Short mmCIF file of C-alpha atoms in Angstrom, two decimals:
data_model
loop_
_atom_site.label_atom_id
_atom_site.label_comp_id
_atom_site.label_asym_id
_atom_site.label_seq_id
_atom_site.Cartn_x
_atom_site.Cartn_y
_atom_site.Cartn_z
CA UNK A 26 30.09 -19.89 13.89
CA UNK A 27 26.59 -18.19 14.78
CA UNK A 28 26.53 -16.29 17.63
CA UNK A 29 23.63 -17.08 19.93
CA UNK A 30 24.58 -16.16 23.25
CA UNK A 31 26.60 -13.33 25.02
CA UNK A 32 28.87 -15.57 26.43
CA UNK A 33 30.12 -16.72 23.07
CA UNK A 34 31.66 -13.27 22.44
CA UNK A 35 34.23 -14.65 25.30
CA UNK A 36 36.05 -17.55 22.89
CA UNK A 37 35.87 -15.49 19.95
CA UNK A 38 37.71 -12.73 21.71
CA UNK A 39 40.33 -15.39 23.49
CA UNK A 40 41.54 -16.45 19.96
CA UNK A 41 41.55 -13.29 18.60
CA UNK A 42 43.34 -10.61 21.36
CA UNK A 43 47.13 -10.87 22.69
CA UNK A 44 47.41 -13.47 25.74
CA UNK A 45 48.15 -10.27 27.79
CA UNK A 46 45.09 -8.16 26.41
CA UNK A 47 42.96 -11.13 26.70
CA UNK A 48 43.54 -11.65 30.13
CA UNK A 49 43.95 -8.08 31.25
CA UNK A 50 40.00 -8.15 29.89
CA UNK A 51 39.37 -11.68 31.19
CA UNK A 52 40.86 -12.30 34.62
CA UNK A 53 39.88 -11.28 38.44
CA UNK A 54 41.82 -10.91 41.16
CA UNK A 55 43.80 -13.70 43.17
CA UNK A 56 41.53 -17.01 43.11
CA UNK A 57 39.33 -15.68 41.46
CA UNK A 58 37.03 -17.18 43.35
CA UNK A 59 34.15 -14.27 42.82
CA UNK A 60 35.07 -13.85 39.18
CA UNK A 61 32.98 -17.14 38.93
CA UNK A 62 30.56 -16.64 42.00
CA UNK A 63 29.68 -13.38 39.84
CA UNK A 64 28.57 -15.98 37.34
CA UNK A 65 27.24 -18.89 39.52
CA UNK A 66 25.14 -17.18 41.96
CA UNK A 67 22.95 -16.10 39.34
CA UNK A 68 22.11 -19.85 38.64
CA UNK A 69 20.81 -20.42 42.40
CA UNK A 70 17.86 -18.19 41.87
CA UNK A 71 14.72 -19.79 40.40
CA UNK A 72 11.89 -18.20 38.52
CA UNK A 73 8.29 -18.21 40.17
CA UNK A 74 6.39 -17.87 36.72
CA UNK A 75 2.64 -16.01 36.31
CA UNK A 76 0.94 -17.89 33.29
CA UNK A 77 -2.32 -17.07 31.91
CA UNK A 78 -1.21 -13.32 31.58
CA UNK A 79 -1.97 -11.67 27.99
CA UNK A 80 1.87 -10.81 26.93
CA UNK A 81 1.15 -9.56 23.55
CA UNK A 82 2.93 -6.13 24.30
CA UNK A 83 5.82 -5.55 26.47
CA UNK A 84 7.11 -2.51 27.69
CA UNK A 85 11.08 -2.51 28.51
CA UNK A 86 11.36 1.69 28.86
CA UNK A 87 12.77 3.22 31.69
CA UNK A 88 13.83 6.21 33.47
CA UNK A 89 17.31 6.66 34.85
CA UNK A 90 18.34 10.07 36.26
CA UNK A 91 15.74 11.27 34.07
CA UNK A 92 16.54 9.92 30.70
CA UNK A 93 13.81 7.68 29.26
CA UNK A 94 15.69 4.53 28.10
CA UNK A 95 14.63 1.75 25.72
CA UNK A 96 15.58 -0.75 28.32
CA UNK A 97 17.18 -0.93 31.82
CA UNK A 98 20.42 -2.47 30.32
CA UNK A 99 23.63 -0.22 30.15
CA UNK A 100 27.44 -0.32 29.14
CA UNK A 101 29.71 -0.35 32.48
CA UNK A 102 32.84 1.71 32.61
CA UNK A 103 35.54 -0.91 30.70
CA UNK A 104 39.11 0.19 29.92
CA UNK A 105 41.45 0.92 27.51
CA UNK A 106 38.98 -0.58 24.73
CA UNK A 107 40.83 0.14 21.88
CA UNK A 108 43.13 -2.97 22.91
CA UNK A 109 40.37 -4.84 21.69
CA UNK A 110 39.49 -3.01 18.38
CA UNK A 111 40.84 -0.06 16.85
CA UNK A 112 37.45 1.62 16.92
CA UNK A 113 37.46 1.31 20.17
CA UNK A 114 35.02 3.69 22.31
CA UNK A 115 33.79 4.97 19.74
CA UNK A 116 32.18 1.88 17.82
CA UNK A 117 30.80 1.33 22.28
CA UNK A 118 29.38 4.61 22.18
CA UNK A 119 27.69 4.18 18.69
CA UNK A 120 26.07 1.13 19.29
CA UNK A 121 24.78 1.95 22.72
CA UNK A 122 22.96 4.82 21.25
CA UNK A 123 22.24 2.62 18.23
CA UNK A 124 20.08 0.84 21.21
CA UNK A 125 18.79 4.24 23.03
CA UNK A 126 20.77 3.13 26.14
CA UNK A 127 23.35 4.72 28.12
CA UNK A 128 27.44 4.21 28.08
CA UNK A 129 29.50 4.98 30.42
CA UNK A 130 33.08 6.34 29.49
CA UNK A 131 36.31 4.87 31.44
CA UNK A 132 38.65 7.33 33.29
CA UNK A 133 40.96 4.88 31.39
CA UNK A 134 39.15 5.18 27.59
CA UNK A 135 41.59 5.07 24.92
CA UNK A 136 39.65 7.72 23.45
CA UNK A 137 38.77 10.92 25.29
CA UNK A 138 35.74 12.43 26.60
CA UNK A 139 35.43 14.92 24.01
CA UNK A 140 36.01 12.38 21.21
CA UNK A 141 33.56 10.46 22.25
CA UNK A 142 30.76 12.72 22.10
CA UNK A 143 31.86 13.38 18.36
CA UNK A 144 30.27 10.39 17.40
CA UNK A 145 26.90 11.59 17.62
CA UNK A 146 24.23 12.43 20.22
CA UNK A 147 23.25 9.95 23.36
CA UNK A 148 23.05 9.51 26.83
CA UNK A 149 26.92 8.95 28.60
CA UNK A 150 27.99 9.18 31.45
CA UNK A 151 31.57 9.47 32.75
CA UNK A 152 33.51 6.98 35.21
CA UNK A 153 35.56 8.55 37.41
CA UNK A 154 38.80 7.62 39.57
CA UNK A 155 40.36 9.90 42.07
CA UNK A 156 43.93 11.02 41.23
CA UNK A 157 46.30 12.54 43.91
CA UNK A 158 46.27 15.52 41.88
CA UNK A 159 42.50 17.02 42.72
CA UNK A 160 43.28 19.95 39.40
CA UNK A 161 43.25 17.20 37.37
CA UNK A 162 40.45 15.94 38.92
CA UNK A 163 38.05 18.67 38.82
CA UNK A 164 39.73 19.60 35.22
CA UNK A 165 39.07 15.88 33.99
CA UNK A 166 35.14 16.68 35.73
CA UNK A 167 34.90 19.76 33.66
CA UNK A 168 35.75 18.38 30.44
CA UNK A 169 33.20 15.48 30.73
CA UNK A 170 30.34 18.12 31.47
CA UNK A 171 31.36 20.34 28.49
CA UNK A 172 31.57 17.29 26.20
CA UNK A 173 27.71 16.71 27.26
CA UNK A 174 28.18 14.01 29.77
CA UNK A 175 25.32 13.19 31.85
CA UNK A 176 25.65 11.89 35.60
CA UNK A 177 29.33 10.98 37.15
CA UNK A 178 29.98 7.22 38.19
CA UNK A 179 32.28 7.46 41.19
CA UNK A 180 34.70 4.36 41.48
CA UNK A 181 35.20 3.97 45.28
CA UNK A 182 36.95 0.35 45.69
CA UNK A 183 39.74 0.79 43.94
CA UNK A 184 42.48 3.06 46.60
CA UNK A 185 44.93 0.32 45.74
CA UNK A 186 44.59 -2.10 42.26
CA UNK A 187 43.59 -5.40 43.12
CA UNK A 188 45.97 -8.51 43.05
CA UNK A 189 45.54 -9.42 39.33
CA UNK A 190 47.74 -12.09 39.02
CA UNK A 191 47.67 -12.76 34.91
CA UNK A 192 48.64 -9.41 34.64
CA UNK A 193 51.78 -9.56 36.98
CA UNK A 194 52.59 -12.86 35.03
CA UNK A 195 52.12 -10.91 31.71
CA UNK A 196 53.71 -7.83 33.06
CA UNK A 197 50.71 -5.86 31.60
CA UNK A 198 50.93 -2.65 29.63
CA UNK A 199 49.25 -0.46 27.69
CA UNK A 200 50.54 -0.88 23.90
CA UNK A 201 52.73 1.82 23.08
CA UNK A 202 50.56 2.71 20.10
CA UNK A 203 48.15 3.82 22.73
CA UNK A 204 47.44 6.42 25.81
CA UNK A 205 44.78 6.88 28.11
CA UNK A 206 43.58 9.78 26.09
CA UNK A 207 41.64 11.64 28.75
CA UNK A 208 45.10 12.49 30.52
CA UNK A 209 47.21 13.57 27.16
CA UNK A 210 49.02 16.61 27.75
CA UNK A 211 49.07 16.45 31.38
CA UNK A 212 51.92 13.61 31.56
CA UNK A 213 49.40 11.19 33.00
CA UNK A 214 48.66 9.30 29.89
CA UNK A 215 51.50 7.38 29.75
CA UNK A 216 51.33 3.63 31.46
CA UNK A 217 55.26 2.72 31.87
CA UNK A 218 56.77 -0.82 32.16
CA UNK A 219 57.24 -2.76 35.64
CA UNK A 220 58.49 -5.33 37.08
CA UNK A 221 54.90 -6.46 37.41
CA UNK A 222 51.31 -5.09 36.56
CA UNK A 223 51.93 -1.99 34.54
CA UNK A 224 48.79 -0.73 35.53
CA UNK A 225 49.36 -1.88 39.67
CA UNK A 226 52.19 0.34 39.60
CA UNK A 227 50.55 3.61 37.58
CA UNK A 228 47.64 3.16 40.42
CA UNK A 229 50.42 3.12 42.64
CA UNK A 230 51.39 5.81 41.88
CA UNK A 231 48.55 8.26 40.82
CA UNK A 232 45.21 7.55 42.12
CA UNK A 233 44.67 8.94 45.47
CA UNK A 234 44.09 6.83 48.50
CA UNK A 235 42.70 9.11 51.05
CA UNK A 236 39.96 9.05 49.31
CA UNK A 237 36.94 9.83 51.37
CA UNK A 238 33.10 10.55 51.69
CA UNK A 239 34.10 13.81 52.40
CA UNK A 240 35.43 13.57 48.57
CA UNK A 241 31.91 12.45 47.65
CA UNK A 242 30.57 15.95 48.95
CA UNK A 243 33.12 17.76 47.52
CA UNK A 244 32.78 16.31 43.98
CA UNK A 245 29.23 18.13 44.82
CA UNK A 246 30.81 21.04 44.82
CA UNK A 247 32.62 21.25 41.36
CA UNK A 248 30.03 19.65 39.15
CA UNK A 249 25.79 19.74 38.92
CA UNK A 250 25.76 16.05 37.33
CA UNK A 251 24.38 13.29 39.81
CA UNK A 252 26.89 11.42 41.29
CA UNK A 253 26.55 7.44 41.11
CA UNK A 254 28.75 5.68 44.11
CA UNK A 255 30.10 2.28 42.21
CA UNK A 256 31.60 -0.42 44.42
CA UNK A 257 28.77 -0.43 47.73
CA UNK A 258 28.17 -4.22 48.69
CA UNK A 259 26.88 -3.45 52.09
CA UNK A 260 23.85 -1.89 53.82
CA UNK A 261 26.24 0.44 56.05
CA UNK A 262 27.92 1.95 52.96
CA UNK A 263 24.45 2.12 50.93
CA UNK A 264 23.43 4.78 54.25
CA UNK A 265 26.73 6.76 53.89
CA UNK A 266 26.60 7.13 50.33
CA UNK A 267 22.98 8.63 50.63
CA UNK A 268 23.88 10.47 53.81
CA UNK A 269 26.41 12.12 51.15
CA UNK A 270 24.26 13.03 48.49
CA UNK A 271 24.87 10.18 46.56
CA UNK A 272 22.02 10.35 42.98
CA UNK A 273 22.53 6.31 42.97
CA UNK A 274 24.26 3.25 43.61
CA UNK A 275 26.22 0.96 41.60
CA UNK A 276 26.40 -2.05 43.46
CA UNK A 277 29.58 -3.71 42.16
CA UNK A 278 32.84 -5.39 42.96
CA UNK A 279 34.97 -4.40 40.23
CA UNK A 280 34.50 -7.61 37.98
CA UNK A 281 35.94 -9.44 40.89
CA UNK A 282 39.25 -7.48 40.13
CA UNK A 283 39.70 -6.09 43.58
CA UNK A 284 39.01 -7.75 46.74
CA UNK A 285 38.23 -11.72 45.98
CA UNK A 286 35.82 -13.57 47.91
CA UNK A 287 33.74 -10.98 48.46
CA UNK A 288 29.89 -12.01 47.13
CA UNK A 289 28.65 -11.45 43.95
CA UNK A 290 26.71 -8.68 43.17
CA UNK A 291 23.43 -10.23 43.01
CA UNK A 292 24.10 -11.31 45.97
CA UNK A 293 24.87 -8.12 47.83
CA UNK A 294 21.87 -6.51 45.96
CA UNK A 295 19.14 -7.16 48.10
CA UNK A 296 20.96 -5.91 51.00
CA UNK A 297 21.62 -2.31 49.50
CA UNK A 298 18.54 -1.81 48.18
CA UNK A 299 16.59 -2.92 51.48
CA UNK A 300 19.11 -0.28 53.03
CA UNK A 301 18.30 2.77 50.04
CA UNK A 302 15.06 2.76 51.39
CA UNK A 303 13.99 3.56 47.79
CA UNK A 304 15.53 7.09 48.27
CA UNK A 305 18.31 6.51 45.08
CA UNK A 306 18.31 4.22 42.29
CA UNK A 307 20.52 1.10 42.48
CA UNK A 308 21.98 -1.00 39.76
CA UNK A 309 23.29 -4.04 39.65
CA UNK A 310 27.31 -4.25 37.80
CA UNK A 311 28.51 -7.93 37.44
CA UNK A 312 28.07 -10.54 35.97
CA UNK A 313 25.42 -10.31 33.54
CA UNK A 314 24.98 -12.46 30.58
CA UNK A 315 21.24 -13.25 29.88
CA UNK A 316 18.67 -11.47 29.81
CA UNK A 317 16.79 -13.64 32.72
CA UNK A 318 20.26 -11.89 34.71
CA UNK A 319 18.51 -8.90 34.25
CA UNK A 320 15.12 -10.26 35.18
CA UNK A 321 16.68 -11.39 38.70
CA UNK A 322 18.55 -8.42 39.07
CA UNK A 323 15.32 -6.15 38.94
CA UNK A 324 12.96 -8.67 40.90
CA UNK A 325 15.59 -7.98 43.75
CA UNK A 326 15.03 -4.44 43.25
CA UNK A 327 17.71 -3.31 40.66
CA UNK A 328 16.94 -0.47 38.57
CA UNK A 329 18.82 -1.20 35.55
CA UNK A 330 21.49 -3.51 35.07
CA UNK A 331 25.31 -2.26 33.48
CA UNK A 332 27.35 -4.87 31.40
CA UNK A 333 31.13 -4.62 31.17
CA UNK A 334 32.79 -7.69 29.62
CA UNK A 335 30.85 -8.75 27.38
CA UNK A 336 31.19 -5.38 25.45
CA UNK A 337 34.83 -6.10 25.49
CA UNK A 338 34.63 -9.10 24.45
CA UNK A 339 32.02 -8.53 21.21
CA UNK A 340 34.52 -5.60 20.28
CA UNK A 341 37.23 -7.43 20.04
CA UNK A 342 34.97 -9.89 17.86
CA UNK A 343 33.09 -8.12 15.40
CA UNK A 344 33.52 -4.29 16.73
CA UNK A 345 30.40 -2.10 16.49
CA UNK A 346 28.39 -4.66 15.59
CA UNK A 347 29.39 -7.20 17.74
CA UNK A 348 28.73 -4.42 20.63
CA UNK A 349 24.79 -3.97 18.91
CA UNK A 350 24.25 -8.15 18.92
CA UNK A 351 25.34 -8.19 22.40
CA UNK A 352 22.52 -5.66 23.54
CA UNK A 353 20.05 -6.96 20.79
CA UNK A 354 20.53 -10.62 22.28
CA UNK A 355 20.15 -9.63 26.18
CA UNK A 356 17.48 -7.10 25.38
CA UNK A 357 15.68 -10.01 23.12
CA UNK A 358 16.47 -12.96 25.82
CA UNK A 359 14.89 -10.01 28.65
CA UNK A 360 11.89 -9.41 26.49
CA UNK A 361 11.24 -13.29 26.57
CA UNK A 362 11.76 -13.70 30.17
CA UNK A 363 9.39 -11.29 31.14
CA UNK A 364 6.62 -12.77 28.62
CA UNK A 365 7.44 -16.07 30.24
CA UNK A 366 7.36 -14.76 33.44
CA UNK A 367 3.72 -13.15 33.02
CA UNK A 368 4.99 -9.01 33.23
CA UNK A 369 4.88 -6.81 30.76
CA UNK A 370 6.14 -3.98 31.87
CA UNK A 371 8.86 -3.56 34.67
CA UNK A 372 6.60 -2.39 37.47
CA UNK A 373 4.79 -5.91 37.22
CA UNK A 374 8.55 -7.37 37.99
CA UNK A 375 8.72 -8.30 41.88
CA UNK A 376 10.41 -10.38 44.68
CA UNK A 377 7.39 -12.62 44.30
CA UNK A 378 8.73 -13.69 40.29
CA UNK A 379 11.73 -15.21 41.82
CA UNK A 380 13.09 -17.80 44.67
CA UNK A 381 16.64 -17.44 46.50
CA UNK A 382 18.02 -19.49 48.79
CA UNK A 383 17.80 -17.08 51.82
CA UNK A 384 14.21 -17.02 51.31
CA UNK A 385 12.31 -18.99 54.19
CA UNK A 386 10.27 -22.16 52.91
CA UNK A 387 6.95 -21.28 51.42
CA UNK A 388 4.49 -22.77 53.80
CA UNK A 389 2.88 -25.95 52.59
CA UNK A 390 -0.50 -26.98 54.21
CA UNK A 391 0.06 -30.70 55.97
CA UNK A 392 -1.05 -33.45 54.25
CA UNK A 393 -4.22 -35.00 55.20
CA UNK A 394 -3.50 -38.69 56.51
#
């Protein structure tokens, strides 16, 4: 079958993994309500098209944190990838600098910071979770700067794992033919058998829930990469993070793994980014699987997008080269939308391209009797 969408990569994958890798990759939390409001939401946003625009050349580049980018679409943190191809991380990394975008490594990669960046030069940066142990922390921190790692992408909504229920039914683990390779050596890289979620109970059990702003400061203090905050939904945390020196914010609900019903992350985006003020970057994590996602996403004032499963899900397909289509297609589908659309460049794309439902009716003049 030819491939013509992202959301393809999903079947593919469902016939191909384990039951319990599929939907370790696959599932949210409880409901699951805003697993699929992640998805829906998108669809009650309209496009306000400019026609008559000459959209001969378009112009995708960006700046994040510096780095000029070939478009503002980037890999999310996703775990334990090698349970969906034996490459792994590594084929991730390749093809996102294949596409002169950025990756960002899991805390949980089956592959480790430093073998990552043996695959070749590009822009990564390095997800981070908070264990109880703050050595291993700022060890862990360390490692990820030395390997060449370029900002730090703080995950602050996880202090206790989500209620995933496939994976208590499944009584997920990692195969033993794998570790979380960033914590080898240190006895933390071992995920053991429970009576339910595997993971649930090495969160449990490792990852630190005191965890603070005052933690956001002092991250500050052991590292000179920027610090993204990932997991802000509201205005009130969007000031805090700032207020702590946050670089940027990753507006995200954890793939709907965590807390359920809480809204998707288009939805929440207009919110934080009315609150940043324009003083840090925010991105949009969730949901994404066409390019006119992205579109929306950066009309509400996103500044780049990150994608999570559907890199998961195009490994497990076709590996490095599903991972390449999967950027190719949104980046092509993106490219169309903004020709469509009348922009061609990403400063031309603004809250007047696209229609919500919170907006307040456009005023109509009365008809004449």
């Amino acid at each position: 079958m030819e491939v013509t969408n992202v959301s393809e990569y999903q079947a593919i994958a469902k016939e191909k993994l384990p039951k319990m890798i599929y939907d370790y990759y696959a599932s949210g939390a409880e409901d699951q309500w805003t697993l699929e409001e992640n998805r829906n939401a998108f669809a009650r946003i309209l496009f306000r098209p400019r026609i008559l625009i000459d959209v001969s050349k378009i112009d995708m580049t960006t700046t994040i944190l510096g780095f000029k980018l070939s478009m503002p679409i980037m890999i999310a943190p996703t775990a334990m990838q090698k349970m969906a191809h034996p490459e792994g991380e590594y084929a991730t990394a390749r093809a996102a600098s294949a596409a002169g975008t950025i990756m960002t490594l899991s805390s949980w990669a089956t592959s480790s910071v430093e073998e990552v960046a043996s695959t070749g030069p590009g822009i990564r940066f390095f997800q981070l979770y908070v264990y109880k142990d703050r050595n291993v922390v700022a060890q862990l921190v360390r490692r990820a700067e030395r390997a060449g790692f370029k900002a730090i992408a703080l995950t602050v909504d996880t202090p206790r794992l989500g209620r995933r229920e496939a994976d208590i039914k499944n009584r997920f683990t990692l195969p033993p033919f794998l570790t979380l390779k960033n914590f080898e050596g240190l006895d933390l890289g071992k995920m053991d058998e429970a009576n339910d979620s595997g993971l649930a109970s090495y969160v449990a059990g490792q990852i630190d829930r005191t965890l603070s702003w005052k933690d956001v400061k002092w991250l500050q203090t052991i590292t000179t990469m920027p610090i993204l905050v990932k997991g802000v939904i509201t205005a009130e945390d969007t000031r805090l993070a700032i207020q702590a020196g946050a670089a940027g914010i990753i507006v995200s609900n954890h793939g709907a793994r965590q807390l359920d019903y809480v809204p998707a992350t288009i939805m929440a985006l207009e919110e934080v980014v009315k609150a940043a003020q324009g003083r840090v970057p925010v991105f949009l994590d969730g949901g994404v699987r066409r390019g006119t996602d992205v579109f929306k996403a950066l009309a509400l004032g996103a500044s780049g997008i990150f994608i999570g499963r559907p890199v998961v899900f195009s490994l497990a397909a076709e590996g490095e080269a599903g991972v390449r289509n999967v950027l190719k297609m949104l980046r092509d589908e993106f490219e169309l939308t903004m020709a469509l659309s009348g922009c061609t460049s990403l400063k031309q794309i603004t809250r007047n391209h696209i229609v919500t439902e919170w907006d307040a009716p456009r005023s109509r003049p009365a008809p004449r009797l």
